[in-house]
Coordinates of C-alpha atoms in Angstrom, one line a residue:
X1 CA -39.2 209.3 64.7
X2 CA -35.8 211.1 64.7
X3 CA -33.9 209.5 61.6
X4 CA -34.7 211.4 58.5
X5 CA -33.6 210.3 54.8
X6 CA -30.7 212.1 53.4
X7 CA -30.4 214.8 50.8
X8 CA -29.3 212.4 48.1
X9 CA -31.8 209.4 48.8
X10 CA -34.1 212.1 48.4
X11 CA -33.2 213.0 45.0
X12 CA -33.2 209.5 44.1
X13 CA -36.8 209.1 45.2
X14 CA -38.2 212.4 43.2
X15 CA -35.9 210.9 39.7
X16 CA -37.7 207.8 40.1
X17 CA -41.0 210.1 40.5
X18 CA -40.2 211.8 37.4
X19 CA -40.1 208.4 35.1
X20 CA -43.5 207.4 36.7
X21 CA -44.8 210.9 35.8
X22 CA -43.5 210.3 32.4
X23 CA -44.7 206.9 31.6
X24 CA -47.7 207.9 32.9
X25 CA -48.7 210.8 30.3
X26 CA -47.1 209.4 27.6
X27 CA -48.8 205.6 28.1
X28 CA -52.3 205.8 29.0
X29 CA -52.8 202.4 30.4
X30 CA -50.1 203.9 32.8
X31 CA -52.0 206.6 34.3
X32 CA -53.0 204.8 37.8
X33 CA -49.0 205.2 38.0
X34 CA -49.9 209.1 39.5
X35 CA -51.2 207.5 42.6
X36 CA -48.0 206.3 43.0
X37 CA -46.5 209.7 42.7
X38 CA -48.2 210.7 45.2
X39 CA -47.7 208.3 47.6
X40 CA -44.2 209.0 46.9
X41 CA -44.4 212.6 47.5
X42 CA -45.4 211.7 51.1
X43 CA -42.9 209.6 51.7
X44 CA -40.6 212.1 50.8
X45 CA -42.5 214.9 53.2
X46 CA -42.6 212.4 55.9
X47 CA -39.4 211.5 56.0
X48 CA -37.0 214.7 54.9
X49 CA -36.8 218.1 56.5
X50 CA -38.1 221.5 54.2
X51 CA -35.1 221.8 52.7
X52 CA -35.5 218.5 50.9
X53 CA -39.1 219.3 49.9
X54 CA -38.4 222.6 48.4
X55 CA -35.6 220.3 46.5
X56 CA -37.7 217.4 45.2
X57 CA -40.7 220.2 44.4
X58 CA -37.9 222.0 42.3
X59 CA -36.1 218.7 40.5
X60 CA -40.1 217.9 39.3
X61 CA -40.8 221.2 38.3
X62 CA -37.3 221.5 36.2
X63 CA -37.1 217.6 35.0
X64 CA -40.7 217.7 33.5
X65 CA -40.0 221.0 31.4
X66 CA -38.0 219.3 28.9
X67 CA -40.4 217.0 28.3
X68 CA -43.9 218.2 28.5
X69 CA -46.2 220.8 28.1
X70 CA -46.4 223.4 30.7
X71 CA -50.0 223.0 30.6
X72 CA -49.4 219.2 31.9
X73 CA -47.2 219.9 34.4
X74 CA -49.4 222.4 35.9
X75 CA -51.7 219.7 35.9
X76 CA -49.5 216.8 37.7
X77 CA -48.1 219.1 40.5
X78 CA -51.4 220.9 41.3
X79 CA -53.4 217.1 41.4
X80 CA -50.9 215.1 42.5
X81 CA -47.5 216.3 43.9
X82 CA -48.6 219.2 45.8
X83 CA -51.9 217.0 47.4
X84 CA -48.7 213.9 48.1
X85 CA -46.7 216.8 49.9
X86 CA -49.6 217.8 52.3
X87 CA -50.8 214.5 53.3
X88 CA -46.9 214.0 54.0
X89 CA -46.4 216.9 56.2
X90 CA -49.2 215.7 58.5
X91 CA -48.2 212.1 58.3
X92 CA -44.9 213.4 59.7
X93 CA -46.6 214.6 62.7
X94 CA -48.1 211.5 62.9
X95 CA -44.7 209.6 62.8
X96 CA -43.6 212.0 65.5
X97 CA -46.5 211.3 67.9
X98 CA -47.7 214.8 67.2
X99 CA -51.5 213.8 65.8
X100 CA -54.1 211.5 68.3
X101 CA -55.6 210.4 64.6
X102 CA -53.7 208.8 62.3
X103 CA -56.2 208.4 59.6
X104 CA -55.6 212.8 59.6
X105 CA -53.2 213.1 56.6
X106 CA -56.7 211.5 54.8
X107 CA -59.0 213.6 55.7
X108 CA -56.4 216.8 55.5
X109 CA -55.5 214.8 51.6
X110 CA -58.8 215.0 50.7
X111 CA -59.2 219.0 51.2
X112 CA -55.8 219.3 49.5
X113 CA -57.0 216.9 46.1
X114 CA -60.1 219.4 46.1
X115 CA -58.0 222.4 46.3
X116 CA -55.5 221.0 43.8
X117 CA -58.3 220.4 41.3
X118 CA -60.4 223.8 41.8
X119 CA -56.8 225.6 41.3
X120 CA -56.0 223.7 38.4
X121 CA -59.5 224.3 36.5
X122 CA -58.7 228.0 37.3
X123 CA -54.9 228.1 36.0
X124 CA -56.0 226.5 32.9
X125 CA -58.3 228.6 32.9
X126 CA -57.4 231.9 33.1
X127 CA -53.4 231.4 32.1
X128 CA -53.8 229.0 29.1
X129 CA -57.4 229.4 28.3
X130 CA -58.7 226.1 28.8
X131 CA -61.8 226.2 29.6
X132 CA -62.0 222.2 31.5
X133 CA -65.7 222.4 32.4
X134 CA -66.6 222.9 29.3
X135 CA -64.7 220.4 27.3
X136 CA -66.1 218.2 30.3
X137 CA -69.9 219.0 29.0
X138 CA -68.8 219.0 25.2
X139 CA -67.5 215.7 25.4
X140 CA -70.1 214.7 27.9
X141 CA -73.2 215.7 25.3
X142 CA -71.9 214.1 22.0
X143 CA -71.5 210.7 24.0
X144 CA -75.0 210.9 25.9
X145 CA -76.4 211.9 22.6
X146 CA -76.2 208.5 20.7
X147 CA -76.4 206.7 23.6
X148 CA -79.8 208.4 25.0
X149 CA -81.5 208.0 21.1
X150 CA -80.5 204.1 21.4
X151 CA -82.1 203.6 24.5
X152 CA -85.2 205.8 23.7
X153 CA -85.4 203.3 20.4
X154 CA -85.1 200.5 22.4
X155 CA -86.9 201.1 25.6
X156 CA -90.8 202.5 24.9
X157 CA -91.2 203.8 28.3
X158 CA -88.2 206.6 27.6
X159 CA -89.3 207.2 24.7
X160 CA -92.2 209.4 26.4
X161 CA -90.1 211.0 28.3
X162 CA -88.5 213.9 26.1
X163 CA -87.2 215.1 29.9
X164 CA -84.9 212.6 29.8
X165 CA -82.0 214.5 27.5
X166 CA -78.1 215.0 27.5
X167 CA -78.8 218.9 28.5
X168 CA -80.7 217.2 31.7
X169 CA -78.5 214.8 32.4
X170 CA -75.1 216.8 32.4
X171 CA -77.1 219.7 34.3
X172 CA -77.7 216.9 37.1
X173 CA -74.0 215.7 36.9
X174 CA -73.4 219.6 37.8
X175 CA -75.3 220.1 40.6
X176 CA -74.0 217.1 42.1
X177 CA -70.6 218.5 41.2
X178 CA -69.4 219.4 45.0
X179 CA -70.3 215.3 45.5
X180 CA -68.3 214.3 42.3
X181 CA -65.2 216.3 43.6
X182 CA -65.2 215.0 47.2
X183 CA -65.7 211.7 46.1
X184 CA -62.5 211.9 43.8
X185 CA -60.7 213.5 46.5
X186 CA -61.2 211.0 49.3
X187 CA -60.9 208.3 46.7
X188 CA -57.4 209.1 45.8
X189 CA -56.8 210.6 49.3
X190 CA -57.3 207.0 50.6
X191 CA -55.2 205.5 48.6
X192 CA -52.3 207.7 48.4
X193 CA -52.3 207.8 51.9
X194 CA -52.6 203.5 52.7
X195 CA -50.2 203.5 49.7
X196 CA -47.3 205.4 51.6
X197 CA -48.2 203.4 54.5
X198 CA -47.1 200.3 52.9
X199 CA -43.8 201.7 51.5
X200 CA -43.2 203.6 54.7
X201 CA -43.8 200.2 56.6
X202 CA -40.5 198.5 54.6
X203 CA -38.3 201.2 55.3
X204 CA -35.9 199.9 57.9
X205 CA -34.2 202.8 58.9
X206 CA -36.0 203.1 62.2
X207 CA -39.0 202.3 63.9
X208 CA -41.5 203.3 61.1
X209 CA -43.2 199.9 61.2
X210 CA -43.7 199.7 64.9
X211 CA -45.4 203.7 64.7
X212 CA -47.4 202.5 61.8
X213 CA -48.8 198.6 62.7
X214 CA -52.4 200.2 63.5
X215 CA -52.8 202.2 60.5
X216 CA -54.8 199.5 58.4
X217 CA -58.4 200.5 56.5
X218 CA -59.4 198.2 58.9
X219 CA -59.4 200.6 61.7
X220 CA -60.2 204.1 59.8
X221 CA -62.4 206.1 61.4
X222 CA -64.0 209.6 60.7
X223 CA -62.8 212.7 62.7
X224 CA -64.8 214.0 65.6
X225 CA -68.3 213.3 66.0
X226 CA -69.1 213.1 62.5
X227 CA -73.0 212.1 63.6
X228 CA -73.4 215.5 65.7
X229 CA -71.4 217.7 62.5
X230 CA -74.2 216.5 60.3
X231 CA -76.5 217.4 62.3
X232 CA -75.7 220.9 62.7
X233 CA -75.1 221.5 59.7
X234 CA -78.0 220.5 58.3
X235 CA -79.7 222.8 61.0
X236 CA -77.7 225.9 59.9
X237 CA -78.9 224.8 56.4
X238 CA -82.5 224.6 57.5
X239 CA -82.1 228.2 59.3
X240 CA -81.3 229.7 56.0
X241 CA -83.5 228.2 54.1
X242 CA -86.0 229.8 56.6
X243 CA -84.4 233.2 56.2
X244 CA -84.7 232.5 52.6
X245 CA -81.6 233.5 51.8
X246 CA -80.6 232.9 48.2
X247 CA -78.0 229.8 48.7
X248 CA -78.7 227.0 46.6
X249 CA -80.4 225.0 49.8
X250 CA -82.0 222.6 48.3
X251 CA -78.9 221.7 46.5
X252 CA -76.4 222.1 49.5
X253 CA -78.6 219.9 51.4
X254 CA -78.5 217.3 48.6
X255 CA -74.3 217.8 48.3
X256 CA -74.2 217.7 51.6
X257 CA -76.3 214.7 52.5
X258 CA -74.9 212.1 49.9
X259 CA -71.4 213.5 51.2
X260 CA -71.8 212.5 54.8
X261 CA -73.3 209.2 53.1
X262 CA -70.2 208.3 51.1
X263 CA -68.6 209.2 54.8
X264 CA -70.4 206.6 56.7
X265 CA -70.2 203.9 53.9
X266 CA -66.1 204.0 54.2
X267 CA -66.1 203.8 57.6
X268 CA -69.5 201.2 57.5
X269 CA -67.2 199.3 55.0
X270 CA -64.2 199.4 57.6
X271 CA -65.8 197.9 60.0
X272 CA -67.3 195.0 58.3
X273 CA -63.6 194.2 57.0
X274 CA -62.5 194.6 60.7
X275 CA -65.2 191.9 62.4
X276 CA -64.4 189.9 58.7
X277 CA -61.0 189.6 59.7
X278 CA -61.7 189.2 63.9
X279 CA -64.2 186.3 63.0
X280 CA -61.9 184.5 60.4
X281 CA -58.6 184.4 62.5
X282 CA -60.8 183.4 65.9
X283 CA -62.6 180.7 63.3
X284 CA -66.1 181.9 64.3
X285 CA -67.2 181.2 61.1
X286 CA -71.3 181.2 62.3
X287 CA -70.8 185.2 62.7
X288 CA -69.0 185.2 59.6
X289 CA -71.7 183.8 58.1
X290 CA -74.6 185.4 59.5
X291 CA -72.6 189.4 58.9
X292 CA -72.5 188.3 54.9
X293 CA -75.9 187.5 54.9
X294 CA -77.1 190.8 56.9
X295 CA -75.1 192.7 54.5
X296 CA -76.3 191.2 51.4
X297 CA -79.8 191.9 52.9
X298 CA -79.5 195.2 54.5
X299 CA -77.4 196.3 51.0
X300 CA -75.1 199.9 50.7
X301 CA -77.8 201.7 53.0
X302 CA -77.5 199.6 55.7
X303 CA -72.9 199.7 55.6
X304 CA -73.5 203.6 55.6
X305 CA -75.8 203.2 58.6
X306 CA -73.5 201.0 60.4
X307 CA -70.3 203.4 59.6
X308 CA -72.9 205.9 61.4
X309 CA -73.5 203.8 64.3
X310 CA -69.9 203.2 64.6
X311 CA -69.1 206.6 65.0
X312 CA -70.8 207.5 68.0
X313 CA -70.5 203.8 69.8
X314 CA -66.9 202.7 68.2
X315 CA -67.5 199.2 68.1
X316 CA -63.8 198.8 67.4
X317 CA -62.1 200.5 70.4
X318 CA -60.0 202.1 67.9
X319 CA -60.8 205.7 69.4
X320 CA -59.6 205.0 72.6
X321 CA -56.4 203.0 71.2
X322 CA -55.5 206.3 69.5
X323 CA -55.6 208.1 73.1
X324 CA -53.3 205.7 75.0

């Protein structure tokens, strides 16, 4: 890729960013619109040199002042502009041939969404004194509250368990908390990235379509040897535990092991839409038939175990694609 947008079409991309950031806070039903910020973010990363960055960073940062609370804004650019400009800066290694995987600004987006979130809990935090976690468990309680008592009045069994409470539940929600936050990462990781994709795909300007025409959801595969990283880590885990070293263990383990599940099950899911779509065009519709009926019996376990499968015997060729 050696055509880059201009300084001007650049600005014209982070105005339009600025509406959707606006009719996103002020309308609720809007606020799927941020994806969309993102997304655009990349494309401006991708496609314009630092000095256009720094620009569009500093048109958001001034154009949102006038109009919101600083509190907000810290919000949007922490979750969702920053997190766009990360995933674009690898995507423009991958336009320029400079990353073997181009399913990369994902995995590199997820790490950033994290990052973005954890930093924004902490400027709230400590700069505006916000405390999110716990307006998270306040509002959490009063709605499990009703709910639980209606349920124990209804159901006989739960109403002899007094375990069953909003203290317990919310405690469980926050030792699954590492899961929650990489699930919401990858999540909008995924779609921010595939989102950018498809606008970078109907850009004309060069031969973004022609660099691009493998990157489908179709193809996405995990980094590595995702199968031998599991392993070892849950081996370093089980050394510590042995050392007794006071880490949490049991609850790393259980992080960690639903993580690399949700891992398997978008890649499992992947290939099931890639041999969906292989079957269909080639009208073997007998294999079509028989893979919907394995997966309605084998169910979510059996999609993570084939995303696991797939990732040490790449069913899909799509490893060695990547290499030519």
């Amino acid at each position: 890729m050696n055509k880059k947008i201009t300084l001007p079409q650049t600005i014209l991309i982070t105005l339009f960013s600025i509406i959707m950031i606006l009719a996103a806070v002020n309308i609720p039903a809007l606020g799927i619109l941020t994806i969309s910020v993102s997304s655009l973010f990349v494309v401006i990363a991708a496609l314009s040199d630092s000095k256009g960055v720094f620009v569009s960073f500093a048109m958001v940062i001034l154009g949102l002042i006038f109009f919101m609370d600083p509190v907000y804004i810290f919000e949007i650019c922490l979750n969702f502009v920053i997190p766009g400009i990360i995933i674009g800066i690898i995507t423009r290694n991958v336009l320029n041939y400079k990353e073997d995987n181009k399913y990369n600004p994902i995995f590199m987006g997820t790490i950033a969404f994290i990052l973005g979130l954890i930093a924004n809990y902490l400027v709230s935090k400590y700069l505006f004194n916000i405390n999110m976690l716990e307006e998270f468990t306040s509002v959490m309680k009063a709605q499990l509250s009703t709910q639980i008592s209606a349920i124990q009045e209804s159901v006989s069994t739960l109403a002899s368990m007094p375990n069953i409470t909003e203290e317990s539940i919310i405690q469980t929600m926050l030792n699954i908390m590492p899961l929650i936050l990489f699930s919401r990462a990858i999540i909008l990781a995924i779609l921010t990235y595939f989102l950018a994709v498809f606008t970078l795909k109907k850009i004309r300007t060069n031969n973004l379509k022609e660099i691009l025409k493998e990157v489908k959801f179709s193809r996405f595969y995990l980094p590595g040897n995702a199968v031998l990283t599991s392993f070892v880590l849950y081996i370093l885990i089980m050394l510590v535990e042995m050392l007794n070293i006071p880490l949490y263990t049991d609850l790393i383990l259980v992080n960690l092991e639903l993580i690399f599940y949700i891992l398997f099950l978008i890649q499992g899911v992947s290939v099931a839409i890639f041999f969906t779509k292989k079957w269909l065009k080639a009208g073997h519709v007998i294999k079509f038939i028989v893979g919907v009926i394995a997966v309605s019996i084998v169910g979510i376990m059996g999609i993570s175990i084939l995303g696991m499968v797939d990732s040490i015997f790449d069913f899909r060729k799509v490893k060695s694609c990547e290499l030519i």
